[in-house]
Coordinates of C-alpha atoms in Angstrom, one line a residue:
Chain A
X241 CA -33.9 24.0 -1.9
X242 CA -31.8 27.3 -2.1
X243 CA -28.2 27.3 -0.8
X244 CA -28.9 28.5 2.8
X245 CA -31.4 25.7 3.5
X246 CA -29.4 23.1 1.5
X247 CA -26.4 23.7 3.7
X248 CA -27.9 24.6 6.7
X249 CA -26.3 21.8 8.9
X250 CA -22.8 22.4 7.4
X251 CA -23.6 26.3 8.3
X252 CA -24.4 25.5 11.9
X253 CA -20.9 23.9 12.2
X254 CA -19.2 26.7 10.2
X255 CA -20.5 29.7 11.5
X256 CA -20.9 29.5 15.4
X257 CA -18.2 29.3 17.6
X258 CA -18.2 26.6 20.2
X259 CA -15.9 25.3 23.1
X260 CA -15.0 22.4 20.9
X261 CA -13.9 24.4 17.8
X262 CA -9.9 24.0 16.9
X263 CA -7.4 26.8 17.4
X264 CA -7.8 29.5 15.3
X265 CA -11.1 29.0 14.1
X266 CA -13.0 31.8 12.8
X267 CA -16.6 31.5 12.4
X268 CA -18.0 32.8 9.4
X269 CA -19.9 32.3 5.8
X270 CA -16.2 32.8 4.4
X271 CA -15.4 29.0 5.3
X272 CA -18.1 27.6 3.5
X273 CA -17.2 29.8 0.6
X274 CA -13.4 28.6 0.7
X275 CA -14.7 24.7 1.0
X276 CA -16.9 25.2 -1.9
X277 CA -14.3 27.2 -3.9
X278 CA -11.6 26.1 -6.7
X279 CA -9.0 26.8 -4.0
X280 CA -10.3 23.9 -2.2
X281 CA -9.7 20.7 -4.2
X282 CA -9.7 17.2 -2.5
X283 CA -8.1 14.2 -3.7
X284 CA -9.6 10.8 -3.1
X285 CA -7.1 7.8 -3.8
X286 CA -8.8 4.9 -4.6
X287 CA -12.6 4.2 -5.7
X288 CA -13.4 1.0 -4.4
X289 CA -15.3 -0.1 -1.0
X290 CA -13.6 2.5 0.9
X291 CA -13.8 5.3 -2.3
X292 CA -16.9 5.2 -2.9
X293 CA -18.4 6.2 0.5
X294 CA -15.7 8.9 0.8
X295 CA -16.9 10.3 -2.6
X296 CA -20.5 10.2 -1.4
X297 CA -19.7 11.7 2.0
X298 CA -17.6 14.4 0.3
X299 CA -20.0 15.6 -1.9
X300 CA -22.9 15.6 0.8
X301 CA -20.7 17.9 2.9
X302 CA -20.1 20.1 0.8
X303 CA -16.8 20.1 -1.0
X304 CA -17.0 20.8 -4.7
X305 CA -13.7 20.3 -6.2
X306 CA -13.1 16.7 -5.6
X307 CA -10.3 14.4 -7.6
X308 CA -10.6 10.8 -7.5
X309 CA -7.7 8.4 -9.1
X310 CA -7.7 4.5 -9.1
X311 CA -6.3 2.2 -11.5
X312 CA -8.8 -0.4 -11.1
X313 CA -11.8 -1.7 -13.3
X314 CA -15.0 -2.8 -12.0
X315 CA -15.6 -6.5 -11.2
X316 CA -18.8 -8.1 -10.3
X317 CA -17.6 -9.1 -6.8
X318 CA -17.7 -5.5 -6.1
X319 CA -21.3 -4.6 -6.5
X320 CA -22.6 -5.8 -3.3
X321 CA -20.7 -2.8 -1.2
X322 CA -19.2 -0.5 -4.1
X323 CA -22.8 1.2 -4.4
X324 CA -21.8 3.5 -7.1
X325 CA -21.6 0.6 -9.5
X326 CA -24.3 -1.3 -11.4
X327 CA -23.9 -4.5 -13.3
X328 CA -23.7 -2.7 -16.7
X329 CA -21.0 -0.9 -15.3
X330 CA -18.7 -4.3 -14.7
X331 CA -15.3 -3.8 -17.1
X332 CA -15.2 -0.2 -16.7
X333 CA -12.7 2.3 -15.1
X334 CA -13.7 2.3 -11.3
X335 CA -12.4 6.2 -11.2
X336 CA -14.7 7.2 -14.3
X337 CA -17.9 5.6 -13.1
X338 CA -17.6 6.8 -9.6
X339 CA -17.3 10.3 -10.7
X340 CA -19.9 10.3 -13.6
X341 CA -22.5 8.8 -10.4
X342 CA -21.6 11.4 -8.1
X343 CA -21.7 14.2 -10.5
X344 CA -25.1 13.3 -11.7
X345 CA -26.6 12.7 -8.2
X346 CA -25.2 15.6 -6.2
X347 CA -25.9 19.0 -8.1
X348 CA -23.0 21.4 -8.0
X349 CA -20.3 18.8 -7.3
X350 CA -17.4 18.5 -9.7
X351 CA -15.8 15.1 -9.5
X352 CA -12.7 14.6 -11.8
X353 CA -11.5 11.0 -12.4
X354 CA -8.2 9.7 -13.4
X355 CA -8.1 6.3 -14.4
X356 CA -4.7 5.2 -13.5
X357 CA -1.7 4.4 -11.3
X358 CA -0.9 6.7 -8.6
X359 CA 3.0 6.4 -9.3
X360 CA 2.2 7.6 -12.9
X361 CA 1.0 11.3 -11.7
X362 CA 3.4 14.3 -11.3
X363 CA 4.2 15.8 -7.6
X364 CA 2.9 19.1 -9.0
X365 CA -0.6 17.4 -9.3
X366 CA -0.8 16.1 -6.0
X367 CA 0.7 19.1 -4.9
X368 CA -2.2 21.2 -6.0
X369 CA -4.6 19.6 -3.7
X370 CA -5.6 21.1 -0.1
X371 CA -6.2 17.6 0.9
X372 CA -5.8 14.1 0.3
X373 CA -7.7 11.1 1.6
X374 CA -6.5 7.9 0.8
X375 CA -9.2 4.7 0.8
X376 CA -6.3 2.1 -0.1
X377 CA -6.0 -1.7 0.5
X378 CA -2.3 -2.2 0.4
X379 CA 0.8 -1.1 2.7
X380 CA 2.6 -0.4 -0.6
X381 CA 0.4 2.4 -1.8
X382 CA 0.3 3.8 1.3
X383 CA 3.8 3.9 1.8
X384 CA 4.2 5.3 -1.8
X385 CA 1.8 8.4 -1.0
X386 CA 3.3 8.9 2.2
X387 CA 6.9 9.6 0.5
X388 CA 4.7 12.0 -1.5
X389 CA 3.5 14.2 0.9
X390 CA 6.7 14.1 3.3
X391 CA 8.7 15.3 -0.2
X392 CA 6.6 17.9 0.0
X393 CA 7.8 18.6 3.9
X394 CA 10.4 21.3 4.6
X395 CA 11.7 22.6 7.5
X396 CA 13.2 26.0 8.8
X397 CA 16.4 26.5 10.2
X398 CA 15.3 25.7 13.6
X399 CA 14.2 22.4 12.3
X400 CA 10.7 23.5 12.8
X401 CA 8.1 22.2 9.9
X402 CA 7.3 24.8 7.5
X403 CA 3.5 25.0 7.6
X404 CA 3.2 25.9 4.1
X405 CA 4.9 22.9 2.8
X406 CA 2.4 20.6 4.7
X407 CA -0.1 18.5 2.7
X408 CA -2.3 17.0 5.1
X409 CA -3.9 13.5 4.4
X410 CA -6.2 11.3 5.8
X411 CA -6.0 7.6 5.7
X412 CA -8.7 4.9 6.2
X413 CA -8.3 1.4 6.1
X414 CA -10.5 -1.6 6.6
X415 CA -10.1 -5.6 7.2
X416 CA -13.3 -7.3 8.1
X417 CA -15.0 -6.1 11.3
X418 CA -11.9 -3.9 12.1
X419 CA -10.9 -0.6 10.4
X420 CA -8.7 2.7 11.1
X421 CA -8.7 6.4 10.7
X422 CA -5.7 8.4 11.0
X423 CA -4.6 12.1 10.4
X424 CA -1.1 12.9 9.1
X425 CA 0.1 16.3 9.1
X426 CA 3.8 15.5 7.8
X427 CA 5.9 17.1 10.3
X428 CA 3.8 17.0 13.2
X429 CA 2.0 13.8 13.6
X430 CA 3.5 10.2 12.8
X431 CA 3.7 9.8 9.1
X432 CA 3.6 5.8 8.0
X433 CA 7.1 5.5 7.9
X434 CA 7.1 6.3 11.7
X435 CA 4.4 3.5 12.7
X436 CA 5.3 1.1 10.0
X437 CA 5.3 -2.0 12.7
X438 CA 1.4 -1.0 13.2
X439 CA 0.8 -3.0 10.0
X440 CA 0.6 -7.1 10.7
X441 CA 2.9 -9.1 8.9
X442 CA 1.0 -11.6 6.5
X443 CA 0.8 -15.0 7.6
X444 CA 3.3 -17.3 5.8
X445 CA 3.7 -20.7 6.0
X446 CA 7.3 -22.6 6.2
X447 CA 7.7 -23.7 2.8
X448 CA 9.0 -27.3 4.3
X449 CA 5.4 -27.5 6.2
X450 CA 3.7 -27.0 3.0
X451 CA 6.2 -29.4 1.4
X452 CA 6.4 -32.4 3.9
X453 CA 3.5 -31.9 6.5
X454 CA 0.4 -30.4 5.6
X455 CA -2.1 -30.0 8.5
X456 CA -4.4 -27.4 7.3
X457 CA -6.4 -27.1 4.1
X458 CA -4.6 -23.4 3.7
X459 CA -1.5 -25.6 3.7
X460 CA -2.7 -27.6 0.8
X461 CA -3.5 -24.2 -1.0
X462 CA -0.5 -22.8 -0.4
X463 CA 1.5 -26.0 -1.7
X464 CA -0.2 -26.4 -5.1
X465 CA 0.1 -22.7 -5.3
X466 CA 3.9 -22.0 -4.2
X467 CA 5.4 -25.3 -5.0
X468 CA 3.2 -27.3 -7.6
X469 CA 2.9 -25.0 -9.9
X470 CA 6.4 -24.0 -10.9
X471 CA 6.8 -27.5 -11.0
X472 CA 4.6 -28.6 -13.3
X473 CA 4.1 -25.4 -14.9
X474 CA 7.6 -23.9 -15.1
X475 CA 8.1 -20.6 -16.6
X476 CA 4.1 -19.6 -16.6
X477 CA 3.2 -16.5 -14.6
X478 CA 0.7 -17.3 -11.8
X479 CA -2.3 -15.0 -12.2
X480 CA -4.6 -14.5 -9.5
X481 CA -7.5 -13.1 -11.7
X482 CA -7.4 -16.3 -14.2
X483 CA -9.9 -18.4 -13.4
X484 CA -8.6 -21.6 -15.1
X485 CA -5.4 -20.9 -12.8
X486 CA -7.2 -20.8 -9.7
X487 CA -9.3 -23.8 -11.0
X488 CA -6.0 -25.6 -11.2
X489 CA -4.6 -24.8 -8.1
X490 CA -8.0 -25.6 -6.2
X491 CA -7.9 -29.1 -7.9
X492 CA -4.6 -29.9 -6.9
X493 CA -5.0 -28.7 -3.4
X494 CA -8.0 -30.8 -3.2
X495 CA -6.3 -34.1 -3.9
X496 CA -3.4 -33.3 -1.8
X497 CA -5.6 -32.6 1.0
X498 CA -7.4 -36.0 0.2
X499 CA -4.1 -37.7 0.5
X500 CA -3.4 -36.4 3.8
X501 CA -6.8 -36.7 5.0
X502 CA -7.8 -33.1 5.3
X503 CA -11.0 -31.7 5.2
X504 CA -12.3 -28.2 4.0
X505 CA -10.6 -27.1 1.0
X506 CA -13.2 -25.3 -1.4
X507 CA -12.8 -23.2 -4.4
X508 CA -13.6 -20.3 -2.4
X509 CA -10.9 -20.8 0.5
X510 CA -8.4 -21.1 -2.7
X511 CA -9.4 -18.0 -3.9
X512 CA -9.0 -16.5 -0.3
X513 CA -6.0 -17.8 0.6
X514 CA -4.3 -17.5 -2.5
X515 CA -5.1 -13.7 -3.0
X516 CA -5.2 -13.0 0.9
X517 CA -8.8 -11.9 1.0
X518 CA -10.3 -11.0 4.0
X519 CA -13.8 -10.5 3.1
X520 CA -15.0 -6.8 3.0
X521 CA -18.0 -5.4 5.4
X522 CA -19.9 -2.5 4.2
X523 CA -20.8 -1.0 7.0
X524 CA -17.2 -1.1 8.4
X525 CA -16.3 1.0 5.0
X526 CA -19.1 3.4 5.8
X527 CA -18.2 4.0 9.4
X528 CA -14.3 4.6 8.7
X529 CA -15.2 6.6 5.5
X530 CA -17.4 9.0 7.7
X531 CA -14.6 9.5 10.2
X532 CA -12.1 10.1 7.4
X533 CA -14.3 12.8 5.8
X534 CA -15.0 14.4 9.2
X535 CA -11.8 14.8 9.6
X536 CA -11.1 16.2 6.2
X537 CA -13.6 18.6 7.0
X538 CA -12.1 19.4 10.3
X539 CA -8.7 19.9 9.0
X540 CA -9.9 22.1 6.1
X541 CA -11.9 24.5 8.7
X542 CA -11.0 23.9 11.8
X543 CA -14.7 24.0 13.0
X544 CA -13.5 21.3 15.5
X545 CA -10.3 19.7 16.8
X546 CA -8.8 16.9 14.7
X547 CA -8.7 13.6 15.7
X548 CA -5.0 13.1 17.3
X549 CA -3.9 11.3 15.7
X550 CA -5.3 7.2 15.1
X551 CA -8.7 6.0 15.4
X552 CA -9.1 2.1 15.6
X553 CA -12.5 0.5 15.3
X554 CA -13.9 -3.0 15.7
X555 CA -17.4 -3.9 15.2
X556 CA -16.9 -7.7 15.5
X557 CA -18.1 -7.6 19.4
X558 CA -20.2 -4.9 19.8
X559 CA -18.9 -1.2 18.8
X560 CA -15.3 -0.7 20.0
X561 CA -13.0 2.2 19.3
X562 CA -10.2 3.7 20.6
X563 CA -8.3 7.0 19.9
X564 CA -4.6 6.7 20.4
X565 CA -1.9 9.7 20.2
X566 CA 1.4 7.9 18.6
X567 CA 4.5 9.6 18.3
X568 CA 6.7 10.6 15.4
X569 CA 9.9 8.5 15.1
X570 CA 12.5 11.2 15.5
X571 CA 14.7 9.0 13.2
X572 CA 12.2 8.5 10.5
X573 CA 14.0 8.4 7.1
X574 CA 11.0 9.8 5.7
X575 CA 9.5 12.4 7.8
X576 CA 12.4 13.5 10.2
X577 CA 14.1 16.9 9.6
X578 CA 17.6 17.1 8.3
X579 CA 19.9 18.2 11.2
X580 CA 21.3 21.1 9.8
X581 CA 25.3 21.3 9.7
X582 CA 27.7 24.4 9.0
X583 CA 30.1 22.9 6.3
X584 CA 32.7 24.4 4.2
X585 CA 32.1 23.6 0.8
X586 CA 36.1 23.5 0.5
X587 CA 36.3 20.4 3.1
X588 CA 37.2 17.1 1.7
X589 CA 34.6 14.4 2.1
X590 CA 36.9 13.3 4.7
X591 CA 37.0 16.3 6.9
X592 CA 33.3 16.3 6.9
X593 CA 32.9 13.0 8.4
X594 CA 35.3 13.9 10.6
X595 CA 33.2 16.5 11.5
X596 CA 30.3 14.7 12.0
X597 CA 32.0 12.5 14.2
X598 CA 33.6 15.8 16.1
X599 CA 30.1 17.2 16.5
X600 CA 29.1 17.4 20.1
X601 CA 25.5 16.2 19.5
X602 CA 25.8 14.3 16.5
X603 CA 29.2 12.5 17.0
X604 CA 28.2 10.4 20.0
X605 CA 25.7 8.4 17.8
X606 CA 28.3 7.4 15.3
X607 CA 31.4 5.1 15.2
X608 CA 31.6 4.8 11.2
X609 CA 29.6 6.7 9.4
X610 CA 28.4 5.9 5.8
X611 CA 27.4 8.9 3.9
X612 CA 24.9 9.0 0.7
X613 CA 23.1 11.6 -1.3
X614 CA 20.0 10.3 -2.7
X615 CA 21.1 6.9 -4.0
X616 CA 24.4 8.1 -4.5
X617 CA 26.6 6.6 -2.0
X618 CA 29.5 9.3 -1.2
X619 CA 31.3 7.2 1.1
X620 CA 30.3 3.6 2.3
X621 CA 31.3 0.9 4.6
X622 CA 30.3 -2.6 3.6
X623 CA 30.5 -4.0 0.1
X624 CA 31.0 -0.2 -1.4
X625 CA 34.0 0.7 0.5
X626 CA 36.5 0.2 -1.9
X627 CA 34.6 1.7 -4.6
X628 CA 33.9 5.0 -2.8
X629 CA 37.2 5.5 -1.0
X630 CA 38.6 7.7 -3.7
X631 CA 35.6 10.3 -2.7
X632 CA 37.1 10.8 0.5
X633 CA 39.6 13.5 -0.9
X634 CA 37.4 15.2 -3.1
X635 CA 35.7 18.5 -2.0
X636 CA 32.4 18.6 -0.7
X637 CA 31.1 21.5 -2.9
X638 CA 32.1 19.1 -6.0
X639 CA 30.2 15.7 -4.4
X640 CA 27.1 18.0 -3.2
X641 CA 26.4 20.9 -5.3
X642 CA 23.3 21.8 -3.7
X643 CA 23.4 24.3 -0.6
X644 CA 20.6 22.7 1.7
X645 CA 21.2 19.3 0.2
X646 CA 20.2 16.8 2.6
X647 CA 22.6 13.9 3.1
X648 CA 21.9 10.3 4.3
X649 CA 23.8 9.3 7.2
X650 CA 23.9 5.5 8.2
X651 CA 26.2 4.0 11.1
X652 CA 25.6 0.8 13.2
X653 CA 25.3 3.1 16.3
X654 CA 21.9 4.3 14.7
X655 CA 18.9 2.4 14.5
X656 CA 17.9 4.3 11.0
X657 CA 19.3 6.7 8.8
X658 CA 20.3 10.1 10.4
X659 CA 19.3 13.0 7.6
X660 CA 22.0 16.0 7.9
X661 CA 21.2 19.3 5.7
X662 CA 24.0 20.7 4.4
X663 CA 24.6 24.6 4.9
X664 CA 27.3 26.0 2.9
X665 CA 26.1 29.6 3.2
X666 CA 26.9 30.2 7.0
X667 CA 30.6 28.5 6.6
X668 CA 31.4 31.0 3.6
X669 CA 30.6 34.2 5.3
X670 CA 32.5 32.9 8.4
Chain B
X113 CA -1.9 22.2 16.8
X114 CA -1.8 24.4 13.5
X115 CA -4.1 26.1 11.0
X116 CA -3.1 25.2 8.0
X117 CA -5.3 27.5 5.7
X118 CA -4.7 30.6 6.8
X119 CA -1.2 30.1 5.2
X120 CA -3.0 29.7 1.5
X121 CA -1.2 32.6 0.2
X122 CA 2.3 31.8 1.4
X123 CA 1.9 28.1 -0.2
X124 CA 1.0 29.7 -3.6
X125 CA 4.4 31.9 -3.1
X126 CA 5.9 29.2 -2.4
X127 CA 4.8 27.1 -5.3
X128 CA 6.2 29.9 -7.8
X129 CA 9.5 29.6 -6.3
X130 CA 9.7 26.1 -5.9
X131 CA 7.9 24.1 -9.0
X132 CA 9.0 20.8 -10.1
X133 CA 8.5 17.5 -8.7
X134 CA 10.0 15.4 -5.8
X135 CA 13.6 16.5 -5.4
X136 CA 16.2 14.6 -7.8
X137 CA 17.4 11.4 -6.8
X138 CA 14.8 10.6 -4.2
X139 CA 14.5 7.3 -2.8
X140 CA 11.7 5.1 -1.8
X141 CA 11.7 4.1 1.7
X142 CA 12.3 0.5 1.0
X143 CA 15.4 1.8 -1.0
X144 CA 16.5 4.1 1.8
X145 CA 16.3 0.8 4.1
X146 CA 18.6 -1.3 1.8
X147 CA 21.0 1.6 1.3
X148 CA 21.5 1.3 5.3
X149 CA 21.5 -2.9 4.6
X150 CA 24.3 -2.7 2.5
X151 CA 26.6 -0.1 4.4
X152 CA 26.7 -2.5 7.2
X153 CA 27.1 -5.8 5.0
X154 CA 30.8 -6.8 5.4
X155 CA 31.2 -10.0 3.2
X156 CA 33.5 -12.4 4.0
X157 CA 36.2 -13.5 1.0
X158 CA 34.2 -16.4 -0.3
X159 CA 30.9 -14.3 -0.9
X160 CA 30.6 -12.0 -3.2
X161 CA 27.8 -9.6 -4.4
X162 CA 27.0 -8.2 -7.9
X163 CA 24.5 -5.5 -9.0
X164 CA 23.4 -6.4 -12.7
X165 CA 20.9 -2.9 -13.3
X166 CA 24.1 -1.0 -11.7
X167 CA 25.5 0.1 -8.4
X168 CA 22.7 2.5 -7.5
X169 CA 20.2 -0.4 -8.4
X170 CA 20.0 -1.9 -4.8
X171 CA 16.7 -3.5 -5.5
X172 CA 18.1 -6.5 -7.9
X173 CA 21.0 -8.3 -7.2
X174 CA 22.9 -11.3 -6.8
X175 CA 24.7 -12.9 -4.0
X176 CA 27.6 -16.3 -4.9
X177 CA 28.6 -18.2 -2.3
X178 CA 31.4 -20.4 -2.5
X179 CA 31.8 -22.7 0.7
X180 CA 34.9 -23.2 2.0
X181 CA 34.4 -26.1 4.3
X182 CA 31.7 -28.9 4.5
X183 CA 29.8 -31.0 2.4
X184 CA 29.3 -28.2 -0.2
X185 CA 33.2 -27.3 -0.3
X186 CA 34.4 -26.1 -3.7
X187 CA 31.0 -25.3 -5.1
X188 CA 29.6 -22.1 -6.6
X189 CA 26.0 -21.4 -5.6
X190 CA 24.2 -18.1 -6.9
X191 CA 21.6 -16.4 -5.6
X192 CA 19.2 -14.2 -7.1
X193 CA 17.5 -11.4 -4.5
X194 CA 14.8 -9.5 -5.4
X195 CA 13.8 -6.5 -3.0
X196 CA 10.1 -6.1 -3.2
X197 CA 8.9 -2.5 -2.6
X198 CA 7.4 -3.4 0.9
X199 CA 10.9 -3.9 2.3
X200 CA 11.6 -4.2 5.3
X201 CA 7.8 -5.0 6.1
X202 CA 8.5 -7.9 3.6
X203 CA 11.1 -10.3 3.3
X204 CA 13.3 -10.2 0.4
X205 CA 12.8 -12.9 -2.1
X206 CA 15.6 -15.0 -2.9
X207 CA 15.9 -18.0 -5.5
X208 CA 19.0 -20.2 -5.9
X209 CA 19.7 -20.1 -9.6
X210 CA 22.5 -22.9 -9.1
X211 CA 21.0 -26.5 -9.3
X212 CA 21.9 -27.8 -6.2
X213 CA 21.2 -31.2 -4.4
X214 CA 20.0 -30.1 -0.8
X215 CA 17.6 -31.1 1.3
X216 CA 16.3 -27.7 1.8
X217 CA 16.4 -26.3 -1.7
X218 CA 14.3 -27.8 -4.4
X219 CA 14.6 -28.2 -7.8
X220 CA 13.3 -24.9 -8.7
X221 CA 15.7 -23.1 -6.2
X222 CA 13.0 -22.4 -3.5
X223 CA 14.6 -22.3 -0.5
X224 CA 13.2 -23.3 3.0
X225 CA 14.7 -20.6 5.3
X226 CA 12.7 -19.6 8.1
X227 CA 13.9 -16.0 8.1
X228 CA 12.6 -15.8 4.5
X229 CA 9.4 -16.7 5.2
X230 CA 7.5 -17.0 8.4
X231 CA 10.4 -15.5 10.7
X232 CA 11.1 -12.6 8.7
X233 CA 10.7 -9.4 11.0
X234 CA 11.9 -6.3 9.7
X235 CA 14.7 -6.0 12.1
X236 CA 16.4 -8.4 10.3
X237 CA 18.5 -7.5 7.2
X238 CA 20.4 -8.4 3.6
X239 CA 23.3 -9.7 6.3
X240 CA 20.9 -11.7 8.5
X241 CA 19.5 -13.7 5.2
X242 CA 23.3 -14.0 3.6
X243 CA 24.8 -15.9 6.9
X244 CA 21.4 -17.9 6.8
X245 CA 21.8 -19.2 3.2
X246 CA 26.0 -19.6 4.2
X247 CA 24.6 -21.6 7.3
X248 CA 22.3 -23.8 4.8
X249 CA 25.5 -25.0 3.1
X250 CA 27.4 -25.6 6.7
X251 CA 24.3 -27.5 8.4
X252 CA 21.7 -28.9 6.2
X253 CA 18.2 -29.4 8.0
X254 CA 17.1 -32.8 7.0
X255 CA 14.2 -32.3 9.5
X256 CA 12.5 -30.1 7.3
X257 CA 13.1 -30.8 3.7
X258 CA 11.9 -29.2 0.6
X259 CA 14.0 -32.1 -1.1
X260 CA 13.1 -35.1 0.4
X261 CA 15.1 -37.8 -1.4
X262 CA 18.1 -35.3 -0.6
X263 CA 17.3 -35.1 2.8
X264 CA 16.6 -39.0 3.2
X265 CA 19.9 -39.9 1.5
X266 CA 21.4 -37.4 4.0
X267 CA 20.1 -39.0 6.7
X268 CA 20.7 -42.6 5.6
X269 CA 23.7 -42.6 4.4
X270 CA 25.7 -39.4 4.7
X271 CA 29.0 -40.5 2.9
X272 CA 27.3 -41.3 -0.2
X273 CA 25.3 -38.0 -0.1
X274 CA 28.7 -36.0 0.5
X275 CA 30.1 -38.2 -2.7
X276 CA 27.3 -37.0 -4.7
X277 CA 27.2 -33.7 -3.9
X278 CA 31.0 -33.3 -4.7
X279 CA 31.0 -35.1 -7.7
X280 CA 27.9 -32.9 -9.0
X281 CA 29.8 -29.7 -7.9
X282 CA 33.4 -30.6 -9.4
X283 CA 32.2 -32.6 -12.7
X284 CA 28.3 -32.7 -12.6
X285 CA 26.3 -35.7 -12.4
X286 CA 22.7 -37.3 -12.5
X287 CA 21.3 -38.1 -8.8
X288 CA 17.8 -39.6 -9.7
X289 CA 17.6 -38.9 -13.2
X290 CA 18.1 -35.3 -12.1
X291 CA 21.0 -33.5 -13.9
X292 CA 23.1 -31.2 -11.5
X293 CA 25.7 -29.6 -13.8
X294 CA 29.3 -28.9 -12.3
X295 CA 29.6 -25.7 -10.4
X296 CA 33.2 -25.1 -9.0
X297 CA 34.5 -22.1 -7.8

C-alpha cells in the first residue's frame, strides 16, 4: 500500500477546506508532513486502560513520533482491556511492552517508552513535545502534569499569554461507564487547578461509625483496614498489593460482619473498598481515548475547531454526552498571569506592601497582605509574622533579585493567592 | 482561538533563550495553598506549631495544644500533621502522638473529628482543623466514641473520668491496664 493510499482518510481532512475547519487552517500536504516529522512529537502519559487505546489511535491516525511514560508493570487483571499486553508480559513494564507492540504492528511508527515516574523527568523533556495526552487515573498525577505545562506558560506585558509558551494538553479520564475528555491550552482554557472542584470527593466514613455502629459491609471492611490493622499489627505498613494483607483484612471484616449481622462482605468487595476500585469498562476507555486523540489531531493541525473545552460522557443508560465550556479562574494559583507592577528596587518591602495597598486596582482586594517568593515567605502574617518582620525594612532588590519575578500575595480578603509580577526596569528608567 | 503550530519557529528561539527547567523555588499547588493557610493561621498562646523539616517545608508539622480550661487543662498534646499532595482536595492527615484517654481519640492516636474525614471540604483550612482539635478537648463527644471505654466512663461517672484524666496528665497512670504517661504543659 503506498503512502497516499494508506493516509487517504487523513489527507481528506488535511488537504481540503471546509466550513468546520479551525481558524488559520491552511489545507495542504505540509500538514501531514508536519504531523509525521520529528518536529511533531506527542507524549502519552500512562500506558494503562486509556494509554493502550491512545497509543493505538495516535499511531493509526498518522502520528509517527510518540513517547509513552508509565511507572507500572503489567498485572494479570489488566489483560481484559489493556489489549497490547499478553499473559507472558505479566510483570513487565507497561510502557516498554506497549511501545514494542505498537512499533511491531504499525509500520513506520516510532514509539519510545519511559518506564518511570513522571516526577523524575526533567522539565526540558516535557518541553520537547508538541502536545501531551494524559491517560491517568489519579488526581495527583494530573495536578503534577498540570503544574508542568502551566509552568511553561508566560504572559506578555499586557497580560496576554505568549502563544509560543503554550503546551497543549489533552486529558482523558474514565470511571466505570462515565468518562471525560478535555483540552487544556494553558492561559486560554481552564487548567486543572481552575476546576479542581470538578473532581468528586472520595467517600469516607466517620471513624466512630466504623468503630461503634457499622451498618454496611464497607463499614466492616474499613474497620478492619483502618482501625484493627493498626491495633493488631502496629508499625506494619498495610500494602494493598500484598495478598496476605488483603486476606487478613477480608477475614477480620467477615468476622465483624457476622458479629453485627451484616451480609455481603466478600474478598472482591474488600479489594474494591480498600483500593477504592471502580470497575474499568473497556468501551468507555475506547470512546474517551478516541475523543482525546481526535482533539490532539485538531490541535496539531487545525483541520477542525477543537473541543471547547470539556466533554463528559455517560454510557450507563444509553449514550449521553455533554460539552461544557468551563471558565478559567482569574485567581488560579497555577495558570493566572501575574499582575504586572512597576517596583522601585530601592524600595523596602514595607514600601512595596504600602504600594500594593495604595494601588487603585489591587488595593481594594487587600487588607493585610502576606508576600512570598516561591517557598520563601518575605513577609507573612499568622505564625511566621515574628520571623519575617525584619524583612520589612530590607530592600526589594535584595530580597527579590530577578526582574520579572512573580510574587505570591495572600490576604484574607482574597479567595486564592494573587500573583504579582515585579518589574524593576521601567521604575529604574523613571 | 489560536493557531499554535504556526509559531513553531518562535518556540524554538524561545527554548534557546530560556533553557532549563521549572523556575527555582516553584511550588506545587498544594504547597501554594498551605502557604496561604499558614499566612492566615493565628494561634492563641496555648497552641504552638513547629516544622521539623524546616520553616519552608510546610507539608509536615506538629501542633501542640495546651488546654487552659476543661477536663484536659494543664496537659500538653502533640498532633502530627501530614499534608497529602492532593491538598486541599484531600484532607490533612492528623495523628495524636500523645497517648490520651479521650472518647474521640483511640490508643493509636487516631482522631474522630468529622472535618478530618467525611466532612472535609477544600474551603476548610489548617486553621479549621486546629480549632476542631481544640474543641475536642473542651467538649468531648461521648455519643460518637472511638475509645468506647472512655466514652462510657465520661457518661457514667464524669467526676471519676476527670480525676483519671488529670492524674494521667500530672503523674501518669494506668487506666484499664493501659499506661498513659504524664504530659504536663
